[in-house]
Short mmCIF file of C-alpha atoms in Angstrom, two decimals:
data_model
loop_
_atom_site.label_atom_id
_atom_site.label_comp_id
_atom_site.label_asym_id
_atom_site.label_seq_id
_atom_site.Cartn_x
_atom_site.Cartn_y
_atom_site.Cartn_z
CA MET Y 1 0.00 0.00 0.00
CA SER Y 2 1.44 3.38 -1.01
CA VAL Y 3 1.94 6.23 1.48
CA LYS Y 4 -0.77 8.24 -0.27
CA ASN Y 5 -3.24 5.35 0.04
CA ALA Y 6 -2.32 4.88 3.69
CA GLN Y 7 -2.92 8.56 4.39
CA ALA Y 8 -6.25 8.45 2.60
CA LYS Y 9 -7.34 5.37 4.57
CA ALA Y 10 -6.31 7.00 7.86
CA SER Y 11 -8.22 10.13 6.94
CA LEU Y 12 -11.29 8.09 5.98
CA ALA Y 13 -11.11 6.12 9.24
CA ALA Y 14 -10.95 9.34 11.26
CA LEU Y 15 -13.91 10.76 9.34
CA ILE Y 16 -15.98 7.62 9.95
CA GLU Y 17 -15.16 7.64 13.66
CA GLU Y 18 -16.16 11.30 13.89
CA LYS Y 19 -19.53 10.64 12.27
CA LEU Y 20 -20.36 7.24 13.80
CA GLY Y 21 -18.79 7.74 17.22
CA PHE Y 22 -17.04 4.36 16.93
CA THR Y 23 -13.81 3.07 15.43
CA MET Y 24 -13.86 0.72 12.44
CA VAL Y 25 -11.35 -2.14 12.72
CA LYS Y 26 -10.31 -4.99 10.49
CA SER Y 27 -12.30 -8.16 11.09
CA ARG Y 28 -10.37 -10.91 12.90
CA ASP Y 29 -11.17 -13.62 10.39
CA PHE Y 30 -10.24 -11.51 7.40
CA GLY Y 31 -6.50 -12.07 7.88
CA ALA Y 32 -6.94 -15.73 6.89
CA ARG Y 33 -8.19 -14.75 3.45
CA SER Y 34 -5.82 -15.07 0.53
CA GLY Y 35 -5.03 -12.29 -1.86
CA SER Y 36 -4.76 -8.54 -1.48
CA ASP Y 37 -7.27 -6.07 0.00
CA ASN Y 38 -8.74 -5.83 -3.50
CA SER Y 39 -9.44 -9.56 -3.93
CA TYR Y 40 -12.93 -10.71 -4.95
CA SER Y 41 -14.93 -13.82 -4.19
CA ALA Y 42 -15.98 -16.38 -6.78
CA LYS Y 43 -19.31 -14.55 -7.10
CA GLY Y 44 -17.52 -11.34 -7.99
CA THR Y 45 -18.31 -9.56 -4.74
CA MET Y 46 -15.67 -7.85 -2.67
CA PRO Y 47 -15.52 -9.14 0.94
CA ILE Y 48 -16.08 -6.56 3.68
CA SER Y 49 -12.99 -6.59 5.87
CA TYR Y 50 -13.94 -4.00 8.49
CA SER Y 51 -16.52 -3.77 11.26
CA VAL Y 52 -17.33 -1.52 14.20
CA ARG Y 53 -15.31 -2.04 17.37
CA SER Y 54 -17.92 -1.83 20.11
CA GLU Y 55 -19.70 -4.00 22.66
CA ASP Y 56 -22.85 -1.88 22.28
CA SER Y 57 -25.85 -3.13 20.33
CA ILE Y 58 -26.58 -1.65 16.92
CA LEU Y 59 -29.52 0.24 18.48
CA LYS Y 60 -27.22 1.95 20.98
CA ARG Y 61 -24.78 2.77 18.21
CA ALA Y 62 -27.59 4.27 16.15
CA LEU Y 63 -28.72 6.40 19.12
CA LYS Y 64 -25.17 7.62 19.64
CA ARG Y 65 -24.90 8.65 15.98
CA GLN Y 66 -28.17 10.56 16.30
CA GLN Y 67 -26.80 12.34 19.35
CA LEU Y 68 -23.64 13.29 17.48
CA ASN Y 69 -25.74 14.66 14.61
CA LYS Y 70 -27.84 16.71 17.03
CA ILE Y 71 -24.71 18.08 18.68
CA GLN Y 72 -23.22 19.06 15.31
CA ARG Y 73 -26.46 20.74 14.21
CA GLN Y 74 -26.69 22.65 17.47
CA GLN Y 75 -23.10 23.81 17.06
CA ASN Y 76 -23.86 24.91 13.48
CA ILE Y 77 -26.90 27.01 14.37
CA GLU Y 78 -25.12 28.52 17.38
CA GLN Y 79 -22.18 29.48 15.17
CA ILE Y 80 -24.44 31.05 12.52
CA THR Y 81 -26.43 33.06 15.07
CA ALA Y 82 -23.21 34.21 16.76
CA ILE Y 83 -21.89 35.47 13.41
CA ALA Y 84 -25.22 37.16 12.73
CA LEU Y 85 -25.08 39.09 16.00
CA SER Y 86 -21.49 40.14 15.36
CA VAL Y 87 -22.26 41.61 11.90
CA CYS Y 88 -25.75 43.00 12.56
CA PRO Y 89 -25.78 46.79 12.00
CA ASP Y 90 -27.15 49.16 14.62
CA VAL Y 91 -30.27 50.16 12.69
CA THR Y 92 -34.02 50.14 13.31
CA SER Y 93 -35.70 46.87 12.40
CA GLN Y 94 -38.78 47.06 10.17
CA GLY Y 95 -40.49 44.22 12.01
CA ARG Y 96 -40.04 40.62 13.11
CA PRO Y 97 -39.35 37.78 10.67
CA ASP Y 98 -42.32 35.55 9.95
CA PRO Y 99 -42.37 32.66 12.49
CA ASP Y 100 -42.74 30.07 9.71
CA TRP Y 101 -39.83 31.62 7.82
CA LEU Y 102 -37.68 31.50 10.96
CA GLU Y 103 -38.54 27.83 11.52
CA HIS Y 104 -37.56 27.00 7.92
CA PHE Y 105 -34.34 28.97 8.35
CA ILE Y 106 -33.29 27.02 11.46
CA ASN Y 107 -34.18 23.65 9.93
CA LEU Y 108 -32.11 24.40 6.82
CA ALA Y 109 -29.21 26.27 8.43
CA GLU Y 110 -28.48 23.71 11.14
CA ASP Y 111 -26.86 21.40 8.56
CA ILE Y 112 -24.39 24.05 7.33
CA THR Y 113 -20.90 23.26 8.60
CA ASN Y 114 -18.75 25.10 6.03
CA GLN Y 115 -17.55 28.36 7.62
CA ASN Y 116 -17.89 30.45 4.44
CA MET Y 117 -21.44 29.22 3.92
CA GLN Y 118 -22.24 29.89 7.58
CA LYS Y 119 -21.33 33.54 6.98
CA LEU Y 120 -23.84 33.71 4.12
CA TRP Y 121 -26.58 32.19 6.27
CA ALA Y 122 -25.75 34.68 9.02
CA LYS Y 123 -26.17 37.53 6.51
CA ILE Y 124 -29.57 36.14 5.54
CA LEU Y 125 -30.71 36.11 9.16
CA VAL Y 126 -29.52 39.69 9.63
CA GLY Y 127 -31.17 40.85 6.41
CA GLU Y 128 -34.49 39.25 7.30
CA THR Y 129 -34.36 40.70 10.83
CA VAL Y 130 -33.70 44.21 9.54
CA SER Y 131 -36.22 43.99 6.69
CA PRO Y 132 -38.62 41.00 6.82
CA GLY Y 133 -39.47 39.60 3.40
CA THR Y 134 -35.99 40.19 1.94
CA PHE Y 135 -35.26 36.49 1.47
CA SER Y 136 -37.83 33.91 0.38
CA ILE Y 137 -37.94 30.33 1.57
CA LYS Y 138 -37.23 29.33 -2.04
CA SER Y 139 -33.94 31.26 -1.86
CA LEU Y 140 -33.05 29.46 1.37
CA GLN Y 141 -33.70 26.09 -0.25
CA THR Y 142 -31.63 27.04 -3.31
CA LEU Y 143 -28.72 28.17 -1.13
CA LYS Y 144 -28.92 24.97 0.94
CA GLN Y 145 -28.55 22.83 -2.20
CA MET Y 146 -25.77 24.90 -3.79
CA THR Y 147 -22.44 23.18 -4.34
CA GLN Y 148 -19.09 24.93 -3.91
CA ARG Y 149 -18.83 25.18 -7.71
CA GLU Y 150 -22.23 26.86 -7.93
CA ALA Y 151 -21.36 29.24 -5.10
CA SER Y 152 -18.14 30.14 -6.94
CA ALA Y 153 -20.11 30.88 -10.12
CA LEU Y 154 -22.42 33.18 -8.12
CA GLN Y 155 -19.37 34.99 -6.70
CA LYS Y 156 -18.01 35.61 -10.22
CA CYS Y 157 -21.44 36.68 -11.44
CA ALA Y 158 -21.86 39.19 -8.59
CA ALA Y 159 -18.77 41.12 -9.72
CA LEU Y 160 -20.44 41.81 -13.10
CA CYS Y 161 -23.95 42.64 -11.90
CA GLY Y 162 -25.38 46.13 -12.12
CA TYR Y 163 -28.59 47.04 -10.31
CA LEU Y 164 -31.14 48.83 -12.47
CA GLU Y 165 -33.67 50.58 -10.24
CA LYS Y 166 -36.13 50.95 -13.12
CA GLU Y 167 -36.52 47.15 -13.24
CA ASP Y 168 -35.68 46.57 -9.56
CA SER Y 169 -33.31 43.83 -10.61
CA TYR Y 170 -29.66 42.96 -11.19
CA LEU Y 171 -28.45 42.69 -14.77
CA ILE Y 172 -25.27 41.68 -16.57
CA LEU Y 173 -24.85 43.96 -19.57
CA LEU Y 174 -23.78 42.03 -22.68
CA GLY Y 175 -23.61 44.84 -25.24
CA TYR Y 176 -25.92 46.72 -27.58
CA TYR Y 177 -26.97 47.16 -31.17
CA LYS Y 178 -28.52 49.97 -33.15
CA LYS Y 179 -31.73 49.28 -35.01
CA PRO Y 180 -31.35 49.76 -38.77
CA SER Y 181 -33.00 52.82 -40.22
CA PHE Y 182 -35.70 52.75 -42.91
CA PHE Y 183 -33.01 53.35 -45.52
CA ASP Y 184 -30.70 50.65 -44.17
CA LEU Y 185 -32.90 47.60 -43.75
CA LEU Y 186 -30.27 45.12 -44.92
CA ARG Y 187 -27.85 45.94 -42.12
CA LYS Y 188 -28.49 45.57 -38.41
CA GLY Y 189 -26.42 48.64 -37.64
CA ASN Y 190 -23.69 49.04 -35.06
CA LYS Y 191 -23.33 46.11 -32.71
CA GLU Y 192 -20.99 45.57 -29.77
CA SER Y 193 -20.74 42.50 -27.54
CA LEU Y 194 -18.79 41.83 -24.35
CA ASN Y 195 -16.81 38.66 -23.71
CA LEU Y 196 -17.73 37.71 -20.14
CA SER Y 197 -15.15 34.91 -19.99
CA VAL Y 198 -12.40 37.54 -20.14
CA ALA Y 199 -13.84 38.89 -16.87
CA GLY Y 200 -13.83 35.41 -15.30
CA LEU Y 201 -17.44 34.34 -15.94
CA SER Y 202 -17.21 31.46 -18.40
CA PHE Y 203 -20.10 30.07 -20.43
CA PRO Y 204 -20.20 26.91 -18.24
CA ASN Y 205 -20.54 29.25 -15.23
CA ILE Y 206 -23.48 30.95 -16.91
CA LEU Y 207 -25.14 27.60 -17.72
CA THR Y 208 -24.64 26.54 -14.09
CA LEU Y 209 -26.41 29.68 -12.84
CA MET Y 210 -29.22 29.11 -15.34
CA ASP Y 211 -29.59 25.48 -14.23
CA ILE Y 212 -30.12 26.51 -10.58
CA ASN Y 213 -32.53 29.27 -11.64
CA LEU Y 214 -30.41 32.29 -10.69
CA ILE Y 215 -30.28 33.71 -14.24
CA TYR Y 216 -33.03 33.62 -16.87
CA ARG Y 217 -32.12 31.29 -19.72
CA LYS Y 218 -32.48 33.81 -22.57
CA GLU Y 219 -30.75 37.08 -23.30
CA ILE Y 220 -33.10 40.01 -22.84
CA GLU Y 221 -33.25 43.19 -24.90
CA SER Y 222 -34.26 46.59 -23.62
CA ALA Y 223 -36.79 48.82 -25.29
CA SER Y 224 -35.35 51.25 -27.84
CA LEU Y 225 -33.53 54.00 -25.99
CA LYS Y 226 -34.00 57.67 -26.77
CA GLN Y 227 -31.16 60.07 -27.36
CA GLY Y 228 -30.17 61.88 -24.16
CA GLN Y 229 -32.34 59.66 -21.93
CA PRO Y 230 -30.05 58.50 -19.07
CA LEU Y 231 -29.97 55.03 -17.53
CA GLN Y 232 -28.24 54.51 -14.19
CA PHE Y 233 -26.75 51.25 -12.95
CA SER Y 234 -25.32 50.61 -9.48
CA PHE Y 235 -22.21 48.43 -9.29
CA HIS Y 236 -21.53 47.95 -5.57
CA SER Y 237 -20.05 51.33 -4.53
CA LYS Y 238 -19.95 52.80 -8.05
CA LYS Y 239 -22.73 54.16 -10.25
CA LEU Y 240 -22.68 54.14 -14.04
CA THR Y 241 -24.87 56.56 -15.99
CA LEU Y 242 -25.33 55.73 -19.67
CA VAL Y 243 -26.57 58.50 -21.94
CA PRO Y 244 -27.42 57.41 -25.52
CA LYS Y 245 -25.93 59.64 -28.21
CA SER Y 246 -28.67 58.69 -30.70
CA ASN Y 247 -32.07 57.02 -30.93
CA GLU Y 248 -32.91 53.36 -31.58
CA LEU Y 249 -30.17 51.88 -29.40
CA VAL Y 250 -31.01 48.55 -27.73
CA LEU Y 251 -29.10 47.06 -24.78
CA SER Y 252 -28.79 43.29 -24.37
CA TYR Y 253 -28.30 41.66 -20.98
CA TYR Y 254 -28.76 38.65 -18.76
CA LYS Y 255 -31.29 39.24 -16.00
CA LEU Y 256 -31.18 37.61 -12.59
CA THR Y 257 -34.30 35.84 -11.38
CA GLN Y 258 -35.98 36.80 -8.08
CA THR Y 259 -33.95 34.08 -6.34
CA GLY Y 260 -30.81 35.34 -8.07
CA ASP Y 261 -31.56 38.91 -6.95
CA GLU Y 262 -31.97 37.78 -3.35
CA LEU Y 263 -28.80 35.69 -3.24
CA LYS Y 264 -26.79 38.38 -5.06
CA LYS Y 265 -27.39 40.64 -2.04
CA LEU Y 266 -25.30 38.23 0.04
CA VAL Y 267 -22.22 38.72 -2.14
CA SER Y 268 -20.76 42.20 -1.87
CA SER Y 269 -18.22 42.39 -4.70
CA PRO Y 270 -16.68 45.47 -6.38
CA ILE Y 271 -17.08 45.58 -10.14
CA ASN Y 272 -14.63 43.35 -12.01
CA LYS Y 273 -11.91 45.64 -13.45
CA LYS Y 274 -11.62 43.74 -16.74
CA TYR Y 275 -15.40 43.84 -17.18
CA LYS Y 276 -15.45 47.59 -16.41
CA HIS Y 277 -12.76 48.21 -19.03
CA GLN Y 278 -14.65 46.12 -21.62
CA LEU Y 279 -17.87 47.93 -20.83
CA GLU Y 280 -16.31 51.36 -21.33
CA GLN Y 281 -14.69 50.34 -24.63
CA ALA Y 282 -17.80 48.67 -26.05
CA LEU Y 283 -20.21 51.49 -25.21
CA ALA Y 284 -17.96 54.50 -25.89
CA GLU Y 285 -19.04 55.00 -29.53
CA GLU Y 286 -22.79 55.26 -28.90
CA PHE Y 287 -23.03 56.17 -25.19
CA GLU Y 288 -21.65 58.71 -22.83
CA CYS Y 289 -20.37 56.70 -19.84
CA GLN Y 290 -20.24 58.62 -16.56
CA TRP Y 291 -18.95 56.95 -13.40
CA SER Y 292 -19.61 58.36 -9.94
#
């Protein structure tokens, strides 16, 4: 057995003991078997060479495992609430969270052991305490089921999102085109597109966010913009005002769903610098871009 395999087996044994509350040991009669640890019986089944080392009955072992689970869950919820208290701002609350919502929150959050995820759940509790109705139960369920890869995609997405108050939603601007005039029907006019992968949000990331219902599956187009009519987007601490230089300009963008909007509020990221540079270059010809 290689050193790497031995380390992996030791790590696995420690993990099992932590979760079961008992040590797994090699069965006494297994040493008489011929062949390596990977040998198979005539029926093609691999013999089980380990068993629990305990004089307790299987019922007692099951009860102990349940107790360990309850202890871990209690530790999780205590850690999340402690973080929530430590980050809660000194502001006036707009009411109390709905009792049913709070019950769902505790039932879902008590299984969260990852420290980074615990911080997100703490932010949810704070947000709902300050302004009840901020986070839906559907958003809680989505967050509970998110993998680390999905959470990473959300983090990358958050750095590209601009909040448009007119639509009360977060958007990722993809570019624009100019509608062809009556005398230029064969050409679609000026068109500019942004490459989001350059800013770290790959197409697989986008598909992942669509699959978990954080982004709508189709690109969306704005209504035709009028010359001189400003649009303002909020990117974390910066605001971008776009002023069209002509009529018939149409913006294209990805739009976050309601669940996406709610979970985006948990990730406070400054605008991605590469995306900001792309945005300025792509829009410069047809828009006045004013940052504040």
